[in-house]
mmCIF file with all atom_site columns, C-alpha atoms in Angstrom:
data_model
loop_
_atom_site.group_PDB
_atom_site.id
_atom_site.type_symbol
_atom_site.label_atom_id
_atom_site.label_alt_id
_atom_site.label_comp_id
_atom_site.label_asym_id
_atom_site.label_entity_id
_atom_site.label_seq_id
_atom_site.pdbx_PDB_ins_code
_atom_site.Cartn_x
_atom_site.Cartn_y
_atom_site.Cartn_z
_atom_site.occupancy
_atom_site.B_iso_or_equiv
_atom_site.pdbx_formal_charge
_atom_site.auth_seq_id
_atom_site.auth_comp_id
_atom_site.auth_asym_id
_atom_site.auth_atom_id
_atom_site.pdbx_PDB_model_num
ATOM 1   C CA . ASP A 1 1   ? -11.579 -31.292 9.808  1.00 62.00 ? 171 ASP A CA 1
ATOM 2   C CA . ALA A 1 2   ? -8.196  -29.968 8.779  1.00 67.00 ? 172 ALA A CA 1
ATOM 3   C CA . LYS A 1 3   ? -7.090  -27.056 10.951 1.00 89.00 ? 173 LYS A CA 1
ATOM 4   C CA . THR A 1 4   ? -5.323  -23.795 10.272 1.00 95.00 ? 174 THR A CA 1
ATOM 5   C CA . THR A 1 5   ? -2.720  -21.933 12.321 1.00 96.00 ? 175 THR A CA 1
ATOM 6   C CA . GLN A 1 6   ? -2.369  -18.166 12.167 1.00 97.00 ? 176 GLN A CA 1
ATOM 7   C CA . PRO A 1 7   ? -0.400  -15.646 14.231 1.00 97.00 ? 177 PRO A CA 1
ATOM 8   C CA . ASN A 1 8   ? -2.563  -13.986 16.864 1.00 96.00 ? 178 ASN A CA 1
ATOM 9   C CA . SER A 1 9   ? -1.640  -10.477 15.784 1.00 97.00 ? 179 SER A CA 1
ATOM 10  C CA . MET A 1 10  ? 0.376   -8.488  13.272 1.00 98.00 ? 180 MET A CA 1
ATOM 11  C CA . GLU A 1 11  ? 1.166   -4.847  12.695 1.00 97.00 ? 181 GLU A CA 1
ATOM 12  C CA . SER A 1 12  ? 1.866   -3.061  9.465  1.00 96.00 ? 182 SER A CA 1
ATOM 13  C CA . ASN A 1 13  ? 2.477   0.485   8.354  1.00 96.00 ? 183 ASN A CA 1
ATOM 14  C CA . GLU A 1 14  ? -0.112  2.262   6.281  1.00 97.00 ? 184 GLU A CA 1
ATOM 15  C CA . GLU A 1 15  ? 0.433   2.185   2.521  1.00 96.00 ? 185 GLU A CA 1
ATOM 16  C CA . GLU A 1 16  ? 2.814   -0.775  2.752  1.00 96.00 ? 186 GLU A CA 1
ATOM 17  C CA . PRO A 1 17  ? 2.101   -4.363  1.660  1.00 96.00 ? 187 PRO A CA 1
ATOM 18  C CA . VAL A 1 18  ? 0.939   -6.853  4.269  1.00 97.00 ? 188 VAL A CA 1
ATOM 19  C CA . HIS A 1 19  ? 1.570   -10.578 4.175  1.00 98.00 ? 189 HIS A CA 1
ATOM 20  C CA . LEU A 1 20  ? -0.705  -12.616 6.434  1.00 98.00 ? 190 LEU A CA 1
ATOM 21  C CA . PRO A 1 21  ? 0.458   -16.231 6.804  1.00 98.00 ? 191 PRO A CA 1
ATOM 22  C CA . CYS A 1 22  ? -1.620  -19.353 7.380  1.00 97.00 ? 192 CYS A CA 1
ATOM 23  C CA . ASN A 1 23  ? -0.377  -22.890 7.986  1.00 97.00 ? 193 ASN A CA 1
ATOM 24  C CA . HIS A 1 24  ? -2.589  -25.850 7.114  1.00 95.00 ? 194 HIS A CA 1
ATOM 25  C CA . SER A 1 25  ? -0.284  -28.857 7.111  1.00 94.00 ? 195 SER A CA 1
ATOM 26  C CA . THR A 1 26  ? -3.141  -31.416 7.212  1.00 92.00 ? 196 THR A CA 1
ATOM 27  C CA . ILE A 1 27  ? -5.003  -29.973 4.228  1.00 92.00 ? 197 ILE A CA 1
ATOM 28  C CA . SER A 1 28  ? -6.659  -32.532 1.965  1.00 90.00 ? 198 SER A CA 1
ATOM 29  C CA . GLY A 1 29  ? -6.876  -32.482 -1.796 1.00 88.00 ? 199 GLY A CA 1
ATOM 30  C CA . THR A 1 30  ? -10.481 -31.270 -1.794 1.00 87.00 ? 200 THR A CA 1
ATOM 31  C CA . ASP A 1 31  ? -10.009 -28.465 0.717  1.00 90.00 ? 201 ASP A CA 1
ATOM 32  C CA . TYR A 1 32  ? -10.347 -24.944 -0.586 1.00 92.00 ? 202 TYR A CA 1
ATOM 33  C CA . ILE A 1 33  ? -8.555  -22.136 1.247  1.00 94.00 ? 203 ILE A CA 1
ATOM 34  C CA . HIS A 1 34  ? -10.891 -19.277 2.142  1.00 94.00 ? 204 HIS A CA 1
ATOM 35  C CA . TRP A 1 35  ? -10.113 -15.941 3.750  1.00 97.00 ? 205 TRP A CA 1
ATOM 36  C CA . TYR A 1 36  ? -12.641 -13.782 5.530  1.00 97.00 ? 206 TYR A CA 1
ATOM 37  C CA . ARG A 1 37  ? -12.087 -10.635 7.532  1.00 97.00 ? 207 ARG A CA 1
ATOM 38  C CA . GLN A 1 38  ? -14.051 -8.999  10.297 1.00 97.00 ? 208 GLN A CA 1
ATOM 39  C CA . LEU A 1 39  ? -13.884 -5.247  10.715 1.00 96.00 ? 209 LEU A CA 1
ATOM 40  C CA . PRO A 1 40  ? -14.541 -3.872  14.214 1.00 94.00 ? 210 PRO A CA 1
ATOM 41  C CA . SER A 1 41  ? -18.152 -4.312  15.323 1.00 92.00 ? 211 SER A CA 1
ATOM 42  C CA . GLN A 1 42  ? -19.182 -5.861  11.998 1.00 95.00 ? 212 GLN A CA 1
ATOM 43  C CA . GLY A 1 43  ? -19.931 -9.291  10.631 1.00 96.00 ? 213 GLY A CA 1
ATOM 44  C CA . PRO A 1 44  ? -17.254 -11.131 8.675  1.00 96.00 ? 214 PRO A CA 1
ATOM 45  C CA . GLU A 1 45  ? -16.839 -10.447 4.975  1.00 96.00 ? 215 GLU A CA 1
ATOM 46  C CA . TYR A 1 46  ? -15.423 -12.648 2.258  1.00 95.00 ? 216 TYR A CA 1
ATOM 47  C CA . VAL A 1 47  ? -11.976 -11.722 0.958  1.00 97.00 ? 217 VAL A CA 1
ATOM 48  C CA . ILE A 1 48  ? -10.741 -14.423 -1.387 1.00 95.00 ? 218 ILE A CA 1
ATOM 49  C CA . HIS A 1 49  ? -10.435 -18.166 -1.899 1.00 93.00 ? 219 HIS A CA 1
ATOM 50  C CA . GLY A 1 50  ? -8.337  -20.621 -3.889 1.00 93.00 ? 220 GLY A CA 1
ATOM 51  C CA . LEU A 1 51  ? -7.451  -24.272 -4.377 1.00 93.00 ? 221 LEU A CA 1
ATOM 52  C CA . THR A 1 52  ? -3.990  -24.643 -5.891 1.00 93.00 ? 222 THR A CA 1
ATOM 53  C CA . SER A 1 53  ? -3.148  -21.620 -7.995 1.00 92.00 ? 223 SER A CA 1
ATOM 54  C CA . ASN A 1 54  ? -2.501  -18.110 -6.792 1.00 94.00 ? 224 ASN A CA 1
ATOM 55  C CA . VAL A 1 55  ? -5.551  -15.874 -6.978 1.00 95.00 ? 225 VAL A CA 1
ATOM 56  C CA . ASN A 1 56  ? -6.067  -12.146 -7.311 1.00 96.00 ? 226 ASN A CA 1
ATOM 57  C CA . ASN A 1 57  ? -9.127  -9.991  -6.845 1.00 93.00 ? 227 ASN A CA 1
ATOM 58  C CA . ARG A 1 58  ? -9.831  -6.355  -6.148 1.00 91.00 ? 228 ARG A CA 1
ATOM 59  C CA . MET A 1 59  ? -9.301  -6.772  -2.418 1.00 90.00 ? 229 MET A CA 1
ATOM 60  C CA . ALA A 1 60  ? -6.233  -8.974  -2.139 1.00 96.00 ? 230 ALA A CA 1
ATOM 61  C CA . SER A 1 61  ? -4.045  -11.731 -3.521 1.00 97.00 ? 231 SER A CA 1
ATOM 62  C CA . LEU A 1 62  ? -3.750  -15.285 -2.266 1.00 98.00 ? 232 LEU A CA 1
ATOM 63  C CA . ALA A 1 63  ? -0.447  -17.075 -2.642 1.00 98.00 ? 233 ALA A CA 1
ATOM 64  C CA . ILE A 1 64  ? -0.621  -20.846 -2.115 1.00 97.00 ? 234 ILE A CA 1
ATOM 65  C CA . ALA A 1 65  ? 2.486   -22.925 -1.488 1.00 96.00 ? 235 ALA A CA 1
ATOM 66  C CA . GLU A 1 66  ? 3.237   -25.648 -3.993 1.00 95.00 ? 236 GLU A CA 1
ATOM 67  C CA . ASP A 1 67  ? 2.605   -28.377 -1.407 1.00 95.00 ? 237 ASP A CA 1
ATOM 68  C CA . ARG A 1 68  ? -0.529  -26.481 -0.250 1.00 95.00 ? 238 ARG A CA 1
ATOM 69  C CA . LYS A 1 69  ? 0.513   -26.742 3.378  1.00 95.00 ? 239 LYS A CA 1
ATOM 70  C CA . SER A 1 70  ? 0.593   -22.993 3.765  1.00 96.00 ? 240 SER A CA 1
ATOM 71  C CA . SER A 1 71  ? -0.801  -19.884 2.156  1.00 97.00 ? 241 SER A CA 1
ATOM 72  C CA . THR A 1 72  ? -0.391  -16.126 2.408  1.00 98.00 ? 242 THR A CA 1
ATOM 73  C CA . LEU A 1 73  ? -2.975  -13.413 2.061  1.00 98.00 ? 243 LEU A CA 1
ATOM 74  C CA . ILE A 1 74  ? -1.419  -10.314 0.537  1.00 98.00 ? 244 ILE A CA 1
ATOM 75  C CA . LEU A 1 75  ? -2.849  -6.842  0.917  1.00 97.00 ? 245 LEU A CA 1
ATOM 76  C CA . HIS A 1 76  ? -0.888  -4.835  -1.597 1.00 94.00 ? 246 HIS A CA 1
ATOM 77  C CA . ARG A 1 77  ? -1.207  -1.431  0.007  1.00 95.00 ? 247 ARG A CA 1
ATOM 78  C CA . ALA A 1 78  ? -2.692  -1.413  3.482  1.00 95.00 ? 248 ALA A CA 1
ATOM 79  C CA . THR A 1 79  ? -5.023  1.358   4.539  1.00 96.00 ? 249 THR A CA 1
ATOM 80  C CA . LEU A 1 80  ? -6.465  2.119   7.950  1.00 97.00 ? 250 LEU A CA 1
ATOM 81  C CA . ARG A 1 81  ? -9.703  0.517   6.776  1.00 96.00 ? 251 ARG A CA 1
ATOM 82  C CA . ASP A 1 82  ? -7.892  -2.819  6.493  1.00 97.00 ? 252 ASP A CA 1
ATOM 83  C CA . ALA A 1 83  ? -7.514  -3.049  10.270 1.00 98.00 ? 253 ALA A CA 1
ATOM 84  C CA . ALA A 1 84  ? -9.500  -6.189  11.085 1.00 98.00 ? 254 ALA A CA 1
ATOM 85  C CA . VAL A 1 85  ? -9.325  -9.805  12.205 1.00 97.00 ? 255 VAL A CA 1
ATOM 86  C CA . TYR A 1 86  ? -8.416  -12.031 9.258  1.00 98.00 ? 256 TYR A CA 1
ATOM 87  C CA . TYR A 1 87  ? -9.570  -15.642 9.243  1.00 97.00 ? 257 TYR A CA 1
ATOM 88  C CA . CYS A 1 88  ? -8.020  -18.417 7.165  1.00 97.00 ? 258 CYS A CA 1
ATOM 89  C CA . ILE A 1 89  ? -10.538 -21.245 6.734  1.00 94.00 ? 259 ILE A CA 1
ATOM 90  C CA . LEU A 1 90  ? -10.381 -24.611 4.992  1.00 92.00 ? 260 LEU A CA 1
ATOM 91  C CA . ARG A 1 91  ? -13.571 -25.651 3.283  1.00 88.00 ? 261 ARG A CA 1
ATOM 92  C CA . PHE A 1 92  ? -13.903 -28.936 1.414  1.00 80.00 ? 262 PHE A CA 1
ATOM 93  C CA . PHE A 1 93  ? -15.847 -28.985 -1.802 1.00 74.00 ? 263 PHE A CA 1
ATOM 94  C CA . GLY A 1 94  ? -19.589 -29.172 -1.219 1.00 75.00 ? 264 GLY A CA 1
ATOM 95  C CA . ASN A 1 95  ? -19.339 -28.295 2.452  1.00 77.00 ? 265 ASN A CA 1
ATOM 96  C CA . GLU A 1 96  ? -21.724 -25.495 3.267  1.00 77.00 ? 266 GLU A CA 1
ATOM 97  C CA . LYS A 1 97  ? -20.199 -24.797 6.678  1.00 83.00 ? 267 LYS A CA 1
ATOM 98  C CA . LEU A 1 98  ? -17.349 -22.478 7.635  1.00 87.00 ? 268 LEU A CA 1
ATOM 99  C CA . THR A 1 99  ? -15.258 -23.232 10.732 1.00 89.00 ? 269 THR A CA 1
ATOM 100 C CA . PHE A 1 100 ? -13.709 -20.082 12.158 1.00 91.00 ? 270 PHE A CA 1
ATOM 101 C CA . GLY A 1 101 ? -10.580 -20.071 14.301 1.00 90.00 ? 271 GLY A CA 1
ATOM 102 C CA . THR A 1 102 ? -9.417  -17.028 16.243 1.00 90.00 ? 272 THR A CA 1
ATOM 103 C CA . GLY A 1 103 ? -7.722  -15.421 13.233 1.00 95.00 ? 273 GLY A CA 1
ATOM 104 C CA . THR A 1 104 ? -5.013  -12.765 13.016 1.00 97.00 ? 274 THR A CA 1
ATOM 105 C CA . ARG A 1 105 ? -5.724  -9.295  14.349 1.00 97.00 ? 275 ARG A CA 1
ATOM 106 C CA . LEU A 1 106 ? -4.126  -6.845  11.923 1.00 98.00 ? 276 LEU A CA 1
ATOM 107 C CA . THR A 1 107 ? -3.272  -3.380  13.193 1.00 98.00 ? 277 THR A CA 1
ATOM 108 C CA . ILE A 1 108 ? -2.379  -0.672  10.690 1.00 97.00 ? 278 ILE A CA 1
ATOM 109 C CA . ILE A 1 109 ? -0.037  2.031   11.923 1.00 97.00 ? 279 ILE A CA 1
ATOM 110 C CA . PRO A 1 110 ? -0.620  5.488   10.387 1.00 95.00 ? 280 PRO A CA 1
ATOM 111 C CA . ASN B 2 1   ? -30.230 -4.860  -2.083 1.00 77.00 ? 142 ASN B CA 1
ATOM 112 C CA . ALA B 2 2   ? -30.196 -4.630  1.691  1.00 85.00 ? 143 ALA B CA 1
ATOM 113 C CA . GLY B 2 3   ? -28.311 -7.935  1.902  1.00 95.00 ? 144 GLY B CA 1
ATOM 114 C CA . VAL B 2 4   ? -28.678 -9.672  5.270  1.00 97.00 ? 145 VAL B CA 1
ATOM 115 C CA . THR B 2 5   ? -30.546 -7.738  7.929  1.00 97.00 ? 146 THR B CA 1
ATOM 116 C CA . GLN B 2 6   ? -30.854 -8.634  11.604 1.00 98.00 ? 147 GLN B CA 1
ATOM 117 C CA . THR B 2 7   ? -33.073 -7.319  14.369 1.00 97.00 ? 148 THR B CA 1
ATOM 118 C CA . PRO B 2 8   ? -32.699 -6.252  17.067 1.00 97.00 ? 149 PRO B CA 1
ATOM 119 C CA . LYS B 2 9   ? -29.183 -4.781  17.190 1.00 97.00 ? 150 LYS B CA 1
ATOM 120 C CA . PHE B 2 10  ? -28.987 -5.062  20.970 1.00 97.00 ? 151 PHE B CA 1
ATOM 121 C CA . ARG B 2 11  ? -31.003 -6.839  23.626 1.00 97.00 ? 152 ARG B CA 1
ATOM 122 C CA . ILE B 2 12  ? -30.773 -7.504  27.329 1.00 97.00 ? 153 ILE B CA 1
ATOM 123 C CA . LEU B 2 13  ? -32.647 -10.514 28.675 1.00 97.00 ? 154 LEU B CA 1
ATOM 124 C CA . LYS B 2 14  ? -33.231 -11.819 32.150 1.00 97.00 ? 155 LYS B CA 1
ATOM 125 C CA . ILE B 2 15  ? -32.423 -15.438 32.919 1.00 97.00 ? 156 ILE B CA 1
ATOM 126 C CA . GLY B 2 16  ? -35.283 -17.661 31.828 1.00 97.00 ? 157 GLY B CA 1
ATOM 127 C CA . GLN B 2 17  ? -36.798 -15.221 29.360 1.00 97.00 ? 158 GLN B CA 1
ATOM 128 C CA . SER B 2 18  ? -37.251 -16.118 25.732 1.00 96.00 ? 159 SER B CA 1
ATOM 129 C CA . MET B 2 19  ? -36.785 -14.175 22.526 1.00 97.00 ? 160 MET B CA 1
ATOM 130 C CA . THR B 2 20  ? -36.491 -14.509 18.776 1.00 98.00 ? 161 THR B CA 1
ATOM 131 C CA . LEU B 2 21  ? -33.643 -13.053 16.776 1.00 98.00 ? 162 LEU B CA 1
ATOM 132 C CA . GLN B 2 22  ? -34.799 -12.120 13.305 1.00 98.00 ? 163 GLN B CA 1
ATOM 133 C CA . CYS B 2 23  ? -32.803 -12.574 10.105 1.00 98.00 ? 164 CYS B CA 1
ATOM 134 C CA . THR B 2 24  ? -33.881 -11.689 6.576  1.00 98.00 ? 165 THR B CA 1
ATOM 135 C CA . GLN B 2 25  ? -32.010 -11.796 3.287  1.00 97.00 ? 166 GLN B CA 1
ATOM 136 C CA . ASP B 2 26  ? -33.113 -10.354 -0.049 1.00 96.00 ? 167 ASP B CA 1
ATOM 137 C CA . MET B 2 27  ? -30.595 -12.107 -2.301 1.00 94.00 ? 168 MET B CA 1
ATOM 138 C CA . ASN B 2 28  ? -32.730 -15.205 -2.924 1.00 93.00 ? 169 ASN B CA 1
ATOM 139 C CA . HIS B 2 29  ? -30.078 -17.358 -1.289 1.00 94.00 ? 170 HIS B CA 1
ATOM 140 C CA . ASN B 2 30  ? -30.848 -20.986 -0.556 1.00 93.00 ? 171 ASN B CA 1
ATOM 141 C CA . TYR B 2 31  ? -28.509 -21.380 2.401  1.00 94.00 ? 172 TYR B CA 1
ATOM 142 C CA . MET B 2 32  ? -28.783 -19.518 5.673  1.00 96.00 ? 173 MET B CA 1
ATOM 143 C CA . TYR B 2 33  ? -26.755 -19.803 8.881  1.00 96.00 ? 174 TYR B CA 1
ATOM 144 C CA . TRP B 2 34  ? -26.682 -18.687 12.478 1.00 98.00 ? 175 TRP B CA 1
ATOM 145 C CA . TYR B 2 35  ? -23.369 -18.174 14.270 1.00 97.00 ? 176 TYR B CA 1
ATOM 146 C CA . ARG B 2 36  ? -22.452 -16.922 17.704 1.00 97.00 ? 177 ARG B CA 1
ATOM 147 C CA . GLN B 2 37  ? -19.243 -15.141 18.628 1.00 97.00 ? 178 GLN B CA 1
ATOM 148 C CA . ASP B 2 38  ? -18.001 -14.953 22.189 1.00 95.00 ? 179 ASP B CA 1
ATOM 149 C CA . PRO B 2 39  ? -15.477 -12.238 23.143 1.00 88.00 ? 180 PRO B CA 1
ATOM 150 C CA . GLY B 2 40  ? -12.062 -12.771 21.562 1.00 86.00 ? 181 GLY B CA 1
ATOM 151 C CA . MET B 2 41  ? -13.163 -15.930 19.810 1.00 89.00 ? 182 MET B CA 1
ATOM 152 C CA . GLY B 2 42  ? -14.055 -16.970 16.299 1.00 90.00 ? 183 GLY B CA 1
ATOM 153 C CA . LEU B 2 43  ? -17.600 -17.653 15.160 1.00 94.00 ? 184 LEU B CA 1
ATOM 154 C CA . LYS B 2 44  ? -19.298 -20.937 15.982 1.00 95.00 ? 185 LYS B CA 1
ATOM 155 C CA . LEU B 2 45  ? -22.126 -22.376 13.897 1.00 95.00 ? 186 LEU B CA 1
ATOM 156 C CA . ILE B 2 46  ? -25.420 -22.847 15.751 1.00 97.00 ? 187 ILE B CA 1
ATOM 157 C CA . TYR B 2 47  ? -27.849 -23.959 13.039 1.00 97.00 ? 188 TYR B CA 1
ATOM 158 C CA . TYR B 2 48  ? -28.065 -23.781 9.301  1.00 95.00 ? 189 TYR B CA 1
ATOM 159 C CA . SER B 2 49  ? -30.632 -24.310 6.561  1.00 96.00 ? 190 SER B CA 1
ATOM 160 C CA . VAL B 2 50  ? -30.188 -25.436 2.970  1.00 93.00 ? 191 VAL B CA 1
ATOM 161 C CA . GLY B 2 51  ? -33.649 -24.315 1.916  1.00 93.00 ? 192 GLY B CA 1
ATOM 162 C CA . ALA B 2 52  ? -37.161 -23.578 3.110  1.00 94.00 ? 193 ALA B CA 1
ATOM 163 C CA . GLY B 2 53  ? -38.386 -26.300 5.440  1.00 95.00 ? 194 GLY B CA 1
ATOM 164 C CA . ILE B 2 54  ? -34.923 -27.812 5.973  1.00 95.00 ? 195 ILE B CA 1
ATOM 165 C CA . THR B 2 55  ? -32.727 -27.083 8.980  1.00 96.00 ? 196 THR B CA 1
ATOM 166 C CA . ASP B 2 56  ? -29.802 -28.845 10.619 1.00 95.00 ? 197 ASP B CA 1
ATOM 167 C CA . LYS B 2 57  ? -27.666 -28.510 13.717 1.00 96.00 ? 198 LYS B CA 1
ATOM 168 C CA . GLY B 2 58  ? -24.277 -26.923 13.737 1.00 94.00 ? 199 GLY B CA 1
ATOM 169 C CA . GLU B 2 59  ? -21.529 -27.081 16.332 1.00 93.00 ? 200 GLU B CA 1
ATOM 170 C CA . VAL B 2 60  ? -23.380 -25.470 19.276 1.00 96.00 ? 201 VAL B CA 1
ATOM 171 C CA . PRO B 2 61  ? -27.180 -25.965 18.892 1.00 97.00 ? 202 PRO B CA 1
ATOM 172 C CA . ASN B 2 62  ? -28.165 -26.565 22.525 1.00 96.00 ? 203 ASN B CA 1
ATOM 173 C CA . GLY B 2 63  ? -30.544 -23.940 23.883 1.00 96.00 ? 204 GLY B CA 1
ATOM 174 C CA . TYR B 2 64  ? -31.638 -22.719 20.463 1.00 98.00 ? 205 TYR B CA 1
ATOM 175 C CA . ASN B 2 65  ? -34.292 -23.513 17.892 1.00 97.00 ? 206 ASN B CA 1
ATOM 176 C CA . VAL B 2 66  ? -34.781 -22.428 14.304 1.00 97.00 ? 207 VAL B CA 1
ATOM 177 C CA . SER B 2 67  ? -37.354 -22.598 11.561 1.00 95.00 ? 208 SER B CA 1
ATOM 178 C CA . ARG B 2 68  ? -37.272 -21.774 7.863  1.00 97.00 ? 209 ARG B CA 1
ATOM 179 C CA . SER B 2 69  ? -40.738 -21.296 6.428  1.00 97.00 ? 210 SER B CA 1
ATOM 180 C CA . THR B 2 70  ? -39.641 -18.951 3.623  1.00 96.00 ? 211 THR B CA 1
ATOM 181 C CA . THR B 2 71  ? -36.490 -18.492 1.570  1.00 96.00 ? 212 THR B CA 1
ATOM 182 C CA . GLU B 2 72  ? -35.988 -14.999 2.986  1.00 97.00 ? 213 GLU B CA 1
ATOM 183 C CA . ASP B 2 73  ? -36.353 -15.517 6.737  1.00 98.00 ? 214 ASP B CA 1
ATOM 184 C CA . PHE B 2 74  ? -34.447 -17.622 9.242  1.00 98.00 ? 215 PHE B CA 1
ATOM 185 C CA . PRO B 2 75  ? -35.374 -16.728 12.847 1.00 98.00 ? 216 PRO B CA 1
ATOM 186 C CA . LEU B 2 76  ? -33.401 -18.031 15.820 1.00 98.00 ? 217 LEU B CA 1
ATOM 187 C CA . ARG B 2 77  ? -35.325 -18.763 19.015 1.00 98.00 ? 218 ARG B CA 1
ATOM 188 C CA . LEU B 2 78  ? -33.925 -18.774 22.549 1.00 96.00 ? 219 LEU B CA 1
ATOM 189 C CA . GLU B 2 79  ? -36.434 -20.456 24.850 1.00 89.00 ? 220 GLU B CA 1
ATOM 190 C CA . LEU B 2 80  ? -34.891 -20.175 28.330 1.00 94.00 ? 221 LEU B CA 1
ATOM 191 C CA . ALA B 2 81  ? -32.120 -17.619 28.256 1.00 96.00 ? 222 ALA B CA 1
ATOM 192 C CA . ALA B 2 82  ? -28.994 -18.408 30.263 1.00 97.00 ? 223 ALA B CA 1
ATOM 193 C CA . PRO B 2 83  ? -25.913 -16.261 30.992 1.00 96.00 ? 224 PRO B CA 1
ATOM 194 C CA . SER B 2 84  ? -23.870 -18.627 28.792 1.00 96.00 ? 225 SER B CA 1
ATOM 195 C CA . GLN B 2 85  ? -25.874 -17.361 25.830 1.00 97.00 ? 226 GLN B CA 1
ATOM 196 C CA . THR B 2 86  ? -24.472 -13.866 26.208 1.00 97.00 ? 227 THR B CA 1
ATOM 197 C CA . SER B 2 87  ? -22.794 -13.372 22.855 1.00 97.00 ? 228 SER B CA 1
ATOM 198 C CA . VAL B 2 88  ? -22.958 -11.626 19.509 1.00 98.00 ? 229 VAL B CA 1
ATOM 199 C CA . TYR B 2 89  ? -25.141 -13.484 17.025 1.00 98.00 ? 230 TYR B CA 1
ATOM 200 C CA . PHE B 2 90  ? -24.535 -13.308 13.296 1.00 98.00 ? 231 PHE B CA 1
ATOM 201 C CA . CYS B 2 91  ? -26.828 -14.487 10.558 1.00 98.00 ? 232 CYS B CA 1
ATOM 202 C CA . ALA B 2 92  ? -25.392 -15.291 7.127  1.00 97.00 ? 233 ALA B CA 1
ATOM 203 C CA . SER B 2 93  ? -26.584 -16.515 3.764  1.00 96.00 ? 234 SER B CA 1
ATOM 204 C CA . SER B 2 94  ? -25.101 -17.988 0.616  1.00 93.00 ? 235 SER B CA 1
ATOM 205 C CA . TYR B 2 95  ? -26.381 -19.091 -2.763 1.00 88.00 ? 236 TYR B CA 1
ATOM 206 C CA . GLY B 2 96  ? -25.216 -22.671 -2.322 1.00 79.00 ? 237 GLY B CA 1
ATOM 207 C CA . SER B 2 97  ? -22.471 -24.852 -0.946 1.00 69.00 ? 238 SER B CA 1
ATOM 208 C CA . ASP B 2 98  ? -20.095 -24.677 -3.880 1.00 70.00 ? 239 ASP B CA 1
ATOM 209 C CA . SER B 2 99  ? -16.513 -23.831 -2.988 1.00 63.00 ? 240 SER B CA 1
ATOM 210 C CA . GLY B 2 100 ? -16.865 -20.375 -4.482 1.00 71.00 ? 241 GLY B CA 1
ATOM 211 C CA . ASP B 2 101 ? -20.123 -19.476 -2.788 1.00 81.00 ? 242 ASP B CA 1
ATOM 212 C CA . GLU B 2 102 ? -19.219 -16.805 -0.310 1.00 90.00 ? 243 GLU B CA 1
ATOM 213 C CA . GLN B 2 103 ? -21.274 -16.282 2.794  1.00 93.00 ? 244 GLN B CA 1
ATOM 214 C CA . PHE B 2 104 ? -22.760 -12.843 3.339  1.00 95.00 ? 245 PHE B CA 1
ATOM 215 C CA . PHE B 2 105 ? -23.080 -11.809 6.964  1.00 97.00 ? 246 PHE B CA 1
ATOM 216 C CA . GLY B 2 106 ? -25.484 -9.506  8.732  1.00 97.00 ? 247 GLY B CA 1
ATOM 217 C CA . PRO B 2 107 ? -24.378 -6.797  11.201 1.00 96.00 ? 248 PRO B CA 1
ATOM 218 C CA . GLY B 2 108 ? -25.060 -8.929  14.261 1.00 97.00 ? 249 GLY B CA 1
ATOM 219 C CA . THR B 2 109 ? -27.240 -8.879  17.369 1.00 98.00 ? 250 THR B CA 1
ATOM 220 C CA . ARG B 2 110 ? -25.496 -8.265  20.685 1.00 97.00 ? 251 ARG B CA 1
ATOM 221 C CA . LEU B 2 111 ? -27.322 -10.216 23.397 1.00 97.00 ? 252 LEU B CA 1
ATOM 222 C CA . THR B 2 112 ? -26.700 -9.961  27.122 1.00 97.00 ? 253 THR B CA 1
ATOM 223 C CA . VAL B 2 113 ? -28.364 -12.337 29.573 1.00 97.00 ? 254 VAL B CA 1
ATOM 224 C CA . LEU B 2 114 ? -28.356 -11.192 33.204 1.00 95.00 ? 255 LEU B CA 1
#
């Protein structure tokens, strides 16, 4: 399985944008890029996913590099509720399983 | 919709005891999953099911058993509890395995084996 690399931790100020990077240099053509986040003492929750094009939803935006070897999750205006561990996961089409790494722990500074 | 519910929330077991972790979903999802999460680590897949009567092993199945007799329920059984099974257990479900099918997670069961 292709692997992802994320920074262990990041900090950001409240009400500012946050850019969470993910490297996936061995990504294959059928791998989708998924992001989940896990708030303290909760189960993970889906954030966003994409294949080649940038994606937007109500929670975040996903920017995918042209060569697909990296991507960035963008939280446009961080709030204290966005403090969580963010997981970048590659999932090939038709694969029902998610493989979680250790993710990036995002701290929001008031 | 309640989504994915898990019981109990917490449990302490003695070595060698057995227990069943319950998981129920009310979204009529075909796929269900059990993960465990050790402190400071990501989730690891224990077992999963693609429909009633069908189960398969994940990454770390040893020491666990599952069954799927209905679409809604997916219990996880620990037969002989060991300290290495101290972890937080998450159940999840999804409609299918398509790339856009997000997994919905329950709140977790925190298990301690002493």
